[in-house]
Amino acid sequence: MSEDFTLPSVRVTAPPADRFAEFLKRRGKRVTQQRRLIVEQVYSHHDHFDADELISHLQELIAQRKVSRPTVYRTLGELVEAGLLRKMVLDGRSVFEHDYGYPRHDHLYCQMCNSLIEFHSAEIEQLRDAVARRHDFQVHGHRMFVTGVCATCRRVQQEG
Amino acid sequence: MSEDFTLPSVRVTAPPADRFAEFLKRRGKRVTQQRRLIVEQVYSHHDHFDADELISHLQELIAQRKVSRPTVYRTLGELVEAGLLRKMVLDGRSVFEHDYGYPRHDHLYCQMCNSLIEFHSAEIEQLRDAVARRHDFQVHGHRMFVTGVCATCRRVQQEG
DNA sequence: CTACTTGCAAATCATTTGCAGATGA
DNA sequence: TCATCTGCAAATGATTTGCAAGTAG
């Protein structure tokens, strides 16, 4: 169920659940059963997911009335505020990914199979900063999507 | 405000309305009064806009029953398909910009005043292509947003 | 205790769709 | 002519909210 990340042997960061608890306390919010369950599910895989996928993984708990749909949405928002998740919009639906204990990255987005391939380029960041400087713009971050077709889909396409 | 790109004095492309007409014909679709009106409004300014803004500019025509809300949405979709508009999603709303007779670009997005500053970097594209090659990924295009605070807002912030 | 939370059902809100009448080629 | 459009009203679908009852600290 949860053999999460193989972190470097020296743990430099607290577990997400702890980070979240800390965030909640700082905000005068409470560590509830449902927030615990949701964070556990969210961090049980390193995947991109949307609210619906998360909810379907929580089906059983929802059936047992341990968690509800609105609470999932509410908690996802808090996890983003806490800096534990990154949110992006793909084809109208909100997609989330881990944003803690995981390196910054951008995505190659395959328009055939909708898969996301992660990459990182320090050079692109440098160019970004140069452009920003030129515009006297203070950078907080960026988001980049490269759209196209992945190797697998191109292969399938040729065969078909 | 934005005197970004100075377009070449020699027009190398047909007017958007003509391009659209061509696109429609190719698809067995018709050049109607409302499609004409919408394209005219869309190309009367070089701005970023969302459906609501466009509709509010068309208020008068809507009051006169010359155009309706659903038709605006339908036509926006066709303009995107035709390659005349680029669509992006910002804070949950769809934002459009001209994508014809205008150079490709990315954006600096000021989170304080929500303004978009356009920029282009051939070097970033080269790095993008290099990354894609490394992943055996066929690039169709990309989208990049640099978030932060623009010069004007930083100035205001300091004064305040 | 009691302020923060939750689940439920209902509300939003931008966008989309079914359909009967209107219209462009 | 007649297939394509349009406006209208109603439907959608993901997300949000009001509120009374539940629970963490």
mmCIF file of C-alpha atoms (C1' of nucleotides) in Angstrom:
data_model
loop_
_atom_site.group_PDB
_atom_site.id
_atom_site.type_symbol
_atom_site.label_atom_id
_atom_site.label_comp_id
_atom_site.label_asym_id
_atom_site.label_seq_id
_atom_site.Cartn_x
_atom_site.Cartn_y
_atom_site.Cartn_z
ATOM 1 C CA MET A 1 0.000 0.000 0.000
ATOM 2 C CA SER A 2 2.589 2.567 0.949
ATOM 3 C CA GLU A 3 6.211 1.984 0.068
ATOM 4 C CA ASP A 4 6.313 5.555 -1.114
ATOM 5 C CA PHE A 5 9.459 7.299 -2.151
ATOM 6 C CA THR A 6 12.878 5.921 -1.763
ATOM 7 C CA LEU A 7 14.267 8.985 -0.171
ATOM 8 C CA PRO A 8 17.964 9.657 0.110
ATOM 9 C CA SER A 9 19.323 7.714 3.042
ATOM 10 C CA VAL A 10 19.541 10.915 4.986
ATOM 11 C CA ARG A 11 16.020 12.243 5.226
ATOM 12 C CA VAL A 12 16.182 15.934 4.527
ATOM 13 C CA THR A 13 12.454 16.535 4.660
ATOM 14 C CA ALA A 14 9.675 15.598 7.029
ATOM 15 C CA PRO A 15 7.008 13.157 5.763
ATOM 16 C CA PRO A 16 4.164 14.872 3.893
ATOM 17 C CA ALA A 17 1.673 14.045 6.623
ATOM 18 C CA ASP A 18 3.838 15.842 9.180
ATOM 19 C CA ARG A 19 4.334 18.796 6.924
ATOM 20 C CA PHE A 20 0.601 19.003 6.451
ATOM 21 C CA ALA A 21 -0.062 18.729 10.185
ATOM 22 C CA GLU A 22 2.354 21.562 10.744
ATOM 23 C CA PHE A 23 0.651 23.660 8.087
ATOM 24 C CA LEU A 24 -2.738 23.020 9.646
ATOM 25 C CA LYS A 25 -1.585 23.933 13.115
ATOM 26 C CA ARG A 26 -0.029 27.143 11.854
ATOM 27 C CA ARG A 27 -3.444 27.979 10.410
ATOM 28 C CA GLY A 28 -5.427 27.054 13.509
ATOM 29 C CA LYS A 29 -6.897 24.118 11.604
ATOM 30 C CA ARG A 30 -7.354 20.560 12.808
ATOM 31 C CA VAL A 31 -5.841 17.225 11.916
ATOM 32 C CA THR A 32 -8.982 15.250 11.251
ATOM 33 C CA GLN A 33 -9.545 11.631 10.340
ATOM 34 C CA GLN A 34 -10.539 12.551 6.785
ATOM 35 C CA ARG A 35 -7.579 14.808 6.153
ATOM 36 C CA ARG A 36 -5.354 11.988 7.373
ATOM 37 C CA LEU A 37 -6.972 9.472 5.036
ATOM 38 C CA ILE A 38 -6.778 11.744 2.022
ATOM 39 C CA VAL A 39 -3.123 12.603 2.521
ATOM 40 C CA GLU A 40 -2.343 8.943 2.959
ATOM 41 C CA GLN A 41 -4.006 8.063 -0.326
ATOM 42 C CA VAL A 42 -2.465 11.007 -2.156
ATOM 43 C CA TYR A 43 1.034 10.015 -1.137
ATOM 44 C CA SER A 44 0.644 6.284 -1.606
ATOM 45 C CA HIS A 45 1.686 6.587 -5.268
ATOM 46 C CA HIS A 46 3.746 9.079 -7.156
ATOM 47 C CA ASP A 47 1.309 9.833 -9.933
ATOM 48 C CA HIS A 48 -0.515 12.632 -11.615
ATOM 49 C CA PHE A 49 -4.165 12.474 -10.709
ATOM 50 C CA ASP A 50 -7.353 14.498 -10.746
ATOM 51 C CA ALA A 51 -10.051 14.788 -8.110
ATOM 52 C CA ASP A 52 -12.153 12.064 -9.705
ATOM 53 C CA GLU A 53 -9.326 9.581 -9.791
ATOM 54 C CA LEU A 54 -8.514 10.298 -6.189
ATOM 55 C CA ILE A 55 -12.149 9.920 -5.259
ATOM 56 C CA SER A 56 -12.419 6.611 -7.058
ATOM 57 C CA HIS A 57 -9.421 5.378 -5.098
ATOM 58 C CA LEU A 58 -11.256 6.425 -1.969
ATOM 59 C CA GLN A 59 -14.464 4.674 -3.052
ATOM 60 C CA GLU A 60 -14.479 2.247 -0.182
ATOM 61 C CA LEU A 61 -13.974 4.949 2.418
ATOM 62 C CA ILE A 62 -16.647 7.057 0.793
ATOM 63 C CA ALA A 63 -19.098 4.164 0.847
ATOM 64 C CA GLN A 64 -18.351 3.758 4.540
ATOM 65 C CA ARG A 65 -19.020 7.466 5.050
ATOM 66 C CA LYS A 66 -15.451 8.043 6.232
ATOM 67 C CA VAL A 67 -14.838 10.726 3.609
ATOM 68 C CA SER A 68 -17.016 12.709 1.221
ATOM 69 C CA ARG A 69 -16.564 14.315 -2.153
ATOM 70 C CA PRO A 70 -16.625 17.927 -0.922
ATOM 71 C CA THR A 71 -14.034 17.117 1.719
ATOM 72 C CA VAL A 72 -11.731 15.690 -0.925
ATOM 73 C CA TYR A 73 -11.966 18.945 -2.849
ATOM 74 C CA ARG A 74 -11.475 21.007 0.267
ATOM 75 C CA THR A 75 -8.442 19.011 1.295
ATOM 76 C CA LEU A 76 -6.874 19.101 -2.152
ATOM 77 C CA GLY A 77 -7.044 22.871 -1.997
ATOM 78 C CA GLU A 78 -5.344 22.881 1.379
ATOM 79 C CA LEU A 79 -2.616 20.560 0.160
ATOM 80 C CA VAL A 80 -1.907 22.975 -2.663
ATOM 81 C CA GLU A 81 -1.818 25.910 -0.242
ATOM 82 C CA ALA A 82 0.503 23.926 1.981
ATOM 83 C CA GLY A 83 2.864 23.469 -0.938
ATOM 84 C CA LEU A 84 2.500 19.695 -0.896
ATOM 85 C CA LEU A 85 0.740 19.472 -4.242
ATOM 86 C CA ARG A 86 1.021 21.306 -7.524
ATOM 87 C CA LYS A 87 -2.137 21.879 -9.470
ATOM 88 C CA MET A 88 -2.409 22.251 -13.229
ATOM 89 C CA VAL A 89 -5.299 22.350 -15.657
ATOM 90 C CA LEU A 90 -5.350 19.848 -18.519
ATOM 91 C CA ASP A 91 -8.303 19.711 -20.894
ATOM 92 C CA GLY A 92 -10.511 21.439 -18.389
ATOM 93 C CA ARG A 93 -9.851 19.130 -15.482
ATOM 94 C CA SER A 94 -7.582 19.907 -12.546
ATOM 95 C CA VAL A 95 -4.606 17.606 -12.327
ATOM 96 C CA PHE A 96 -2.400 17.332 -9.257
ATOM 97 C CA GLU A 97 1.099 16.091 -8.629
ATOM 98 C CA HIS A 98 3.409 15.866 -5.655
ATOM 99 C CA ASP A 99 5.302 19.037 -5.001
ATOM 100 C CA TYR A 100 7.237 18.155 -1.908
ATOM 101 C CA GLY A 101 10.292 15.977 -1.522
ATOM 102 C CA TYR A 102 10.346 15.898 -5.293
ATOM 103 C CA PRO A 103 12.410 17.933 -7.742
ATOM 104 C CA ARG A 104 10.884 20.738 -9.800
ATOM 105 C CA HIS A 105 10.122 19.744 -13.314
ATOM 106 C CA ASP A 106 8.175 20.471 -16.470
ATOM 107 C CA HIS A 107 6.252 18.140 -18.757
ATOM 108 C CA LEU A 108 6.143 16.635 -22.168
ATOM 109 C CA TYR A 109 2.441 16.033 -22.756
ATOM 110 C CA CYS A 110 1.486 13.337 -25.242
ATOM 111 C CA GLN A 111 -1.725 14.374 -26.957
ATOM 112 C CA MET A 112 -2.469 10.824 -28.068
ATOM 113 C CA CYS A 113 -2.305 8.941 -24.789
ATOM 114 C CA ASN A 114 -2.468 11.954 -22.432
ATOM 115 C CA SER A 115 0.607 10.800 -20.608
ATOM 116 C CA LEU A 116 2.971 13.219 -18.922
ATOM 117 C CA ILE A 117 6.720 12.798 -19.120
ATOM 118 C CA GLU A 118 8.709 14.824 -16.628
ATOM 119 C CA PHE A 119 11.893 16.691 -17.415
ATOM 120 C CA HIS A 120 14.039 19.368 -15.927
ATOM 121 C CA SER A 121 16.290 21.878 -17.612
ATOM 122 C CA ALA A 122 18.409 24.283 -15.633
ATOM 123 C CA GLU A 123 19.336 25.990 -18.891
ATOM 124 C CA ILE A 124 15.711 26.795 -19.630
ATOM 125 C CA GLU A 125 15.432 28.319 -16.179
ATOM 126 C CA GLN A 126 18.460 30.461 -16.835
ATOM 127 C CA LEU A 127 16.988 31.727 -20.070
ATOM 128 C CA ARG A 128 13.703 32.354 -18.299
ATOM 129 C CA ASP A 129 15.510 34.471 -15.720
ATOM 130 C CA ALA A 130 17.342 36.388 -18.416
ATOM 131 C CA VAL A 131 14.079 37.177 -20.192
ATOM 132 C CA ALA A 132 12.469 38.251 -16.927
ATOM 133 C CA ARG A 133 15.387 40.500 -16.077
ATOM 134 C CA ARG A 134 15.036 42.143 -19.443
ATOM 135 C CA HIS A 135 11.404 42.951 -18.565
ATOM 136 C CA ASP A 136 12.178 43.953 -14.999
ATOM 137 C CA PHE A 137 9.893 41.129 -13.929
ATOM 138 C CA GLN A 138 10.290 39.334 -10.610
ATOM 139 C CA VAL A 139 10.032 35.583 -11.159
ATOM 140 C CA HIS A 140 8.190 33.350 -8.706
ATOM 141 C CA GLY A 141 8.219 30.280 -10.873
ATOM 142 C CA HIS A 142 7.067 28.971 -14.191
ATOM 143 C CA ARG A 143 5.129 26.244 -15.857
ATOM 144 C CA MET A 144 5.962 24.712 -19.204
ATOM 145 C CA PHE A 145 4.168 22.113 -21.283
ATOM 146 C CA VAL A 146 5.611 20.694 -24.426
ATOM 147 C CA THR A 147 2.838 19.128 -26.473
ATOM 148 C CA GLY A 148 3.341 16.418 -29.057
ATOM 149 C CA VAL A 149 3.437 12.663 -29.455
ATOM 150 C CA CYS A 150 5.452 10.243 -27.378
ATOM 151 C CA ALA A 151 7.659 7.497 -28.814
ATOM 152 C CA THR A 152 5.199 4.729 -27.968
ATOM 153 C CA CYS A 153 2.260 6.404 -29.669
ATOM 154 C CA ARG A 154 4.298 7.172 -32.766
ATOM 155 C CA ARG A 155 5.214 3.512 -33.015
ATOM 156 C CA VAL A 156 1.600 2.420 -32.656
ATOM 157 C CA GLN A 157 0.568 5.012 -35.223
ATOM 158 C CA GLN A 158 3.009 3.647 -37.797
ATOM 159 C CA GLU A 159 1.945 0.064 -37.310
ATOM 160 C CA GLY A 160 -1.773 0.934 -37.560
ATOM 161 C CA MET B 1 1.181 49.784 -22.593
ATOM 162 C CA SER B 2 2.182 47.059 -25.011
ATOM 163 C CA GLU B 3 4.125 48.053 -28.075
ATOM 164 C CA ASP B 4 5.671 44.629 -28.216
ATOM 165 C CA PHE B 5 6.113 43.425 -31.745
ATOM 166 C CA THR B 6 6.221 45.698 -34.707
ATOM 167 C CA LEU B 7 4.764 43.678 -37.517
ATOM 168 C CA PRO B 8 6.422 43.683 -40.914
ATOM 169 C CA SER B 9 5.048 46.409 -43.178
ATOM 170 C CA VAL B 10 4.508 43.954 -46.009
ATOM 171 C CA ARG B 11 1.484 41.822 -45.346
ATOM 172 C CA VAL B 12 2.483 38.225 -45.836
ATOM 173 C CA THR B 13 -0.834 36.679 -44.849
ATOM 174 C CA ALA B 14 -4.473 36.932 -45.870
ATOM 175 C CA PRO B 15 -6.837 38.792 -43.517
ATOM 176 C CA PRO B 16 -8.226 36.635 -40.718
ATOM 177 C CA ALA B 17 -11.746 36.833 -42.075
ATOM 178 C CA ASP B 18 -10.593 35.355 -45.366
ATOM 179 C CA ARG B 19 -8.620 32.652 -43.656
ATOM 180 C CA PHE B 20 -11.680 31.768 -41.636
ATOM 181 C CA ALA B 21 -13.927 31.716 -44.704
ATOM 182 C CA GLU B 22 -11.471 29.376 -46.361
ATOM 183 C CA PHE B 23 -11.426 27.134 -43.311
ATOM 184 C CA LEU B 24 -15.218 27.033 -43.224
ATOM 185 C CA LYS B 25 -15.528 26.175 -46.888
ATOM 186 C CA ARG B 26 -12.987 23.383 -46.540
ATOM 187 C CA ARG B 27 -15.227 21.977 -43.817
ATOM 188 C CA GLY B 28 -18.473 22.369 -45.695
ATOM 189 C CA LYS B 29 -19.520 25.067 -43.245
ATOM 190 C CA ARG B 30 -21.110 28.409 -44.007
ATOM 191 C CA VAL B 31 -20.057 32.014 -43.730
ATOM 192 C CA THR B 32 -22.929 33.402 -41.710
ATOM 193 C CA GLN B 33 -23.745 36.873 -40.507
ATOM 194 C CA GLN B 34 -22.913 35.979 -36.897
ATOM 195 C CA ARG B 35 -19.601 34.358 -37.706
ATOM 196 C CA ARG B 36 -18.695 37.468 -39.642
ATOM 197 C CA LEU B 37 -19.599 39.757 -36.749
ATOM 198 C CA ILE B 38 -17.694 37.712 -34.203
ATOM 199 C CA VAL B 39 -14.514 37.529 -36.255
ATOM 200 C CA GLU B 40 -14.710 41.246 -36.851
ATOM 201 C CA GLN B 41 -14.945 41.964 -33.137
ATOM 202 C CA VAL B 42 -12.219 39.470 -32.259
ATOM 203 C CA TYR B 43 -9.757 41.065 -34.661
ATOM 204 C CA SER B 44 -10.642 44.675 -33.919
ATOM 205 C CA HIS B 45 -8.116 44.733 -31.055
ATOM 206 C CA HIS B 46 -4.984 42.802 -30.342
ATOM 207 C CA ASP B 47 -5.806 41.713 -26.827
ATOM 208 C CA HIS B 48 -6.131 38.708 -24.639
ATOM 209 C CA PHE B 49 -9.774 38.116 -23.863
ATOM 210 C CA ASP B 50 -12.184 35.526 -22.528
ATOM 211 C CA ALA B 51 -15.633 34.598 -23.760
ATOM 212 C CA ASP B 52 -17.325 36.943 -21.311
ATOM 213 C CA GLU B 53 -15.278 39.915 -22.354
ATOM 214 C CA LEU B 54 -15.977 39.206 -25.986
ATOM 215 C CA ILE B 55 -19.652 38.845 -25.248
ATOM 216 C CA SER B 56 -19.738 42.118 -23.380
ATOM 217 C CA HIS B 57 -18.166 43.799 -26.393
ATOM 218 C CA LEU B 58 -20.932 42.270 -28.461
ATOM 219 C CA GLN B 59 -23.635 43.442 -26.027
ATOM 220 C CA GLU B 60 -25.350 45.663 -28.517
ATOM 221 C CA LEU B 61 -25.512 42.992 -31.197
ATOM 222 C CA ILE B 62 -26.756 40.497 -28.656
ATOM 223 C CA ALA B 63 -29.503 42.875 -27.543
ATOM 224 C CA GLN B 64 -30.511 43.216 -31.178
ATOM 225 C CA ARG B 65 -30.607 39.423 -31.494
ATOM 226 C CA LYS B 66 -27.862 39.496 -34.109
ATOM 227 C CA VAL B 67 -25.680 37.105 -32.120
ATOM 228 C CA SER B 68 -26.191 34.882 -29.111
ATOM 229 C CA ARG B 69 -24.030 33.536 -26.324
ATOM 230 C CA PRO B 70 -23.923 29.929 -27.548
ATOM 231 C CA THR B 71 -22.924 31.087 -31.003
ATOM 232 C CA VAL B 72 -20.033 33.054 -29.556
ATOM 233 C CA TYR B 73 -18.782 29.900 -27.838
ATOM 234 C CA ARG B 74 -19.289 27.818 -30.946
ATOM 235 C CA THR B 75 -17.438 30.297 -33.103
ATOM 236 C CA LEU B 76 -14.557 30.684 -30.665
ATOM 237 C CA GLY B 77 -14.047 26.951 -30.870
ATOM 238 C CA GLU B 78 -13.997 27.085 -34.653
ATOM 239 C CA LEU B 79 -11.505 29.947 -34.639
ATOM 240 C CA VAL B 80 -9.210 27.853 -32.492
ATOM 241 C CA GLU B 81 -9.612 24.867 -34.814
ATOM 242 C CA ALA B 82 -8.912 27.144 -37.742
ATOM 243 C CA GLY B 83 -5.653 28.185 -36.130
ATOM 244 C CA LEU B 84 -6.718 31.813 -35.867
ATOM 245 C CA LEU B 85 -6.875 31.861 -32.084
ATOM 246 C CA ARG B 86 -4.856 30.278 -29.318
ATOM 247 C CA LYS B 87 -6.700 29.220 -26.227
ATOM 248 C CA MET B 88 -5.259 28.973 -22.746
ATOM 249 C CA VAL B 89 -6.735 28.444 -19.325
ATOM 250 C CA LEU B 90 -6.049 31.014 -16.609
ATOM 251 C CA ASP B 91 -7.669 30.698 -13.197
ATOM 252 C CA GLY B 92 -10.359 28.435 -14.571
ATOM 253 C CA ARG B 93 -11.485 30.683 -17.396
ATOM 254 C CA SER B 94 -10.582 30.232 -21.037
ATOM 255 C CA VAL B 95 -8.494 33.063 -22.433
ATOM 256 C CA PHE B 96 -7.914 33.606 -26.127
ATOM 257 C CA GLU B 97 -5.336 35.459 -28.146
ATOM 258 C CA HIS B 98 -4.627 35.986 -31.815
ATOM 259 C CA ASP B 99 -2.618 33.182 -33.348
ATOM 260 C CA TYR B 100 -2.397 34.244 -36.946
ATOM 261 C CA GLY B 101 -0.271 36.897 -38.554
ATOM 262 C CA TYR B 102 1.392 37.226 -35.213
ATOM 263 C CA PRO B 103 4.630 35.732 -33.959
ATOM 264 C CA ARG B 104 4.679 32.818 -31.521
ATOM 265 C CA HIS B 105 5.347 33.831 -27.986
ATOM 266 C CA ASP B 106 5.129 32.888 -24.338
ATOM 267 C CA HIS B 107 4.019 34.926 -21.349
ATOM 268 C CA LEU B 108 5.155 36.528 -18.175
ATOM 269 C CA TYR B 109 2.053 36.485 -15.998
ATOM 270 C CA CYS B 110 1.814 39.061 -13.244
ATOM 271 C CA GLN B 111 -0.055 37.540 -10.333
ATOM 272 C CA MET B 112 -0.861 40.953 -8.870
ATOM 273 C CA CYS B 113 -2.520 42.688 -11.806
ATOM 274 C CA ASN B 114 -3.180 39.587 -13.962
ATOM 275 C CA SER B 115 -1.474 41.194 -16.919
ATOM 276 C CA LEU B 116 0.293 39.160 -19.560
ATOM 277 C CA ILE B 117 3.614 40.280 -21.001
ATOM 278 C CA GLU B 118 4.635 38.559 -24.200
ATOM 279 C CA PHE B 119 8.104 37.335 -24.979
ATOM 280 C CA HIS B 120 9.832 35.015 -27.372
ATOM 281 C CA SER B 121 13.006 33.044 -26.967
ATOM 282 C CA ALA B 122 14.444 30.983 -29.773
ATOM 283 C CA GLU B 123 17.001 29.601 -27.331
ATOM 284 C CA ILE B 124 14.286 28.197 -25.110
ATOM 285 C CA GLU B 125 12.800 26.492 -28.133
ATOM 286 C CA GLN B 126 16.135 24.968 -28.976
ATOM 287 C CA LEU B 127 16.505 23.596 -25.479
ATOM 288 C CA ARG B 128 12.948 22.307 -25.643
ATOM 289 C CA ASP B 129 13.769 20.452 -28.849
ATOM 290 C CA ALA B 130 16.915 19.016 -27.343
ATOM 291 C CA VAL B 131 14.977 17.722 -24.343
ATOM 292 C CA ALA B 132 12.317 16.247 -26.606
ATOM 293 C CA ARG B 133 14.913 14.521 -28.747
ATOM 294 C CA ARG B 134 16.398 12.976 -25.656
ATOM 295 C CA HIS B 135 12.965 11.504 -24.868
ATOM 296 C CA ASP B 136 12.237 10.490 -28.455
ATOM 297 C CA PHE B 137 9.250 12.817 -28.270
ATOM 298 C CA GLN B 138 7.803 14.526 -31.345
ATOM 299 C CA VAL B 139 7.145 18.185 -30.573
ATOM 300 C CA HIS B 140 4.045 19.938 -31.851
ATOM 301 C CA GLY B 141 4.489 23.048 -29.772
ATOM 302 C CA HIS B 142 4.705 24.254 -26.245
ATOM 303 C CA ARG B 143 3.248 26.645 -23.767
ATOM 304 C CA MET B 144 5.164 28.451 -21.079
ATOM 305 C CA PHE B 145 4.013 30.767 -18.305
ATOM 306 C CA VAL B 146 6.413 32.550 -16.083
ATOM 307 C CA THR B 147 4.598 33.687 -12.960
ATOM 308 C CA GLY B 148 5.681 36.540 -10.757
ATOM 309 C CA VAL B 149 5.261 40.262 -10.300
ATOM 310 C CA CYS B 150 5.691 42.910 -12.960
ATOM 311 C CA ALA B 151 7.750 46.081 -12.548
ATOM 312 C CA THR B 152 4.714 48.309 -12.117
ATOM 313 C CA CYS B 153 3.185 46.232 -9.360
ATOM 314 C CA ARG B 154 6.487 45.978 -7.510
ATOM 315 C CA ARG B 155 6.743 49.738 -7.574
ATOM 316 C CA VAL B 156 3.208 50.177 -6.250
ATOM 317 C CA GLN B 157 3.908 47.565 -3.602
ATOM 318 C CA GLN B 158 6.941 49.472 -2.316
ATOM 319 C CA GLU B 159 5.134 52.769 -2.179
ATOM 320 C CA GLY B 160 2.149 51.270 -0.311
ATOM 321 C "C1'" DC C 1 -16.652 23.156 25.856
ATOM 322 C "C1'" DT C 2 -16.890 25.306 21.266
ATOM 323 C "C1'" DA C 3 -14.606 26.524 17.134
ATOM 324 C "C1'" DC C 4 -13.393 24.080 13.405
ATOM 325 C "C1'" DT C 5 -15.203 20.221 10.243
ATOM 326 C "C1'" DT C 6 -17.951 17.325 7.878
ATOM 327 C "C1'" DG C 7 -21.686 15.346 4.874
ATOM 328 C "C1'" DC C 8 -25.586 16.347 2.530
ATOM 329 C "C1'" DA C 9 -28.177 18.549 -0.734
ATOM 330 C "C1'" DA C 10 -28.542 22.382 -3.288
ATOM 331 C "C1'" DA C 11 -26.207 26.114 -5.661
ATOM 332 C "C1'" DT C 12 -22.689 27.801 -8.978
ATOM 333 C "C1'" DC C 13 -20.922 28.949 -13.288
ATOM 334 C "C1'" DA C 14 -18.887 28.601 -17.488
ATOM 335 C "C1'" DT C 15 -19.818 26.002 -21.248
ATOM 336 C "C1'" DT C 16 -22.580 22.724 -24.063
ATOM 337 C "C1'" DT C 17 -26.564 20.687 -26.204
ATOM 338 C "C1'" DG C 18 -31.445 19.446 -28.159
ATOM 339 C "C1'" DC C 19 -34.480 21.177 -31.067
ATOM 340 C "C1'" DA C 20 -37.657 23.926 -33.982
ATOM 341 C "C1'" DG C 21 -37.403 27.629 -36.834
ATOM 342 C "C1'" DA C 22 -34.203 30.562 -39.842
ATOM 343 C "C1'" DT C 23 -30.846 30.987 -43.581
ATOM 344 C "C1'" DG C 24 -26.763 30.584 -46.716
ATOM 345 C "C1'" DA C 25 -24.963 28.203 -51.072
ATOM 346 C "C1'" DT D 1 -33.925 23.292 -52.077
ATOM 347 C "C1'" DC D 2 -32.238 21.575 -47.812
ATOM 348 C "C1'" DA D 3 -28.174 20.916 -45.086
ATOM 349 C "C1'" DT D 4 -26.115 23.954 -42.062
ATOM 350 C "C1'" DC D 5 -27.031 27.443 -38.433
ATOM 351 C "C1'" DT D 6 -28.986 29.945 -34.852
ATOM 352 C "C1'" DG D 7 -31.391 31.249 -30.513
ATOM 353 C "C1'" DC D 8 -33.654 29.607 -26.760
ATOM 354 C "C1'" DA D 9 -34.059 27.129 -22.775
ATOM 355 C "C1'" DA D 10 -32.554 23.409 -20.461
ATOM 356 C "C1'" DA D 11 -28.711 20.271 -19.480
ATOM 357 C "C1'" DT D 12 -23.951 19.550 -18.033
ATOM 358 C "C1'" DG D 13 -20.313 18.578 -14.973
ATOM 359 C "C1'" DA D 14 -16.835 19.818 -12.136
ATOM 360 C "C1'" DT D 15 -16.432 22.331 -8.141
ATOM 361 C "C1'" DT D 16 -18.365 25.113 -4.272
ATOM 362 C "C1'" DT D 17 -21.366 26.424 -0.550
ATOM 363 C "C1'" DG D 18 -25.082 26.790 3.371
ATOM 364 C "C1'" DC D 19 -26.195 24.585 7.186
ATOM 365 C "C1'" DA D 20 -27.128 21.426 11.036
ATOM 366 C "C1'" DA D 21 -24.832 17.826 13.265
ATOM 367 C "C1'" DG D 22 -20.181 15.820 14.585
ATOM 368 C "C1'" DT D 23 -15.508 16.070 16.621
ATOM 369 C "C1'" DA D 24 -10.645 17.648 17.689
ATOM 370 C "C1'" DG D 25 -8.032 20.110 21.048
#
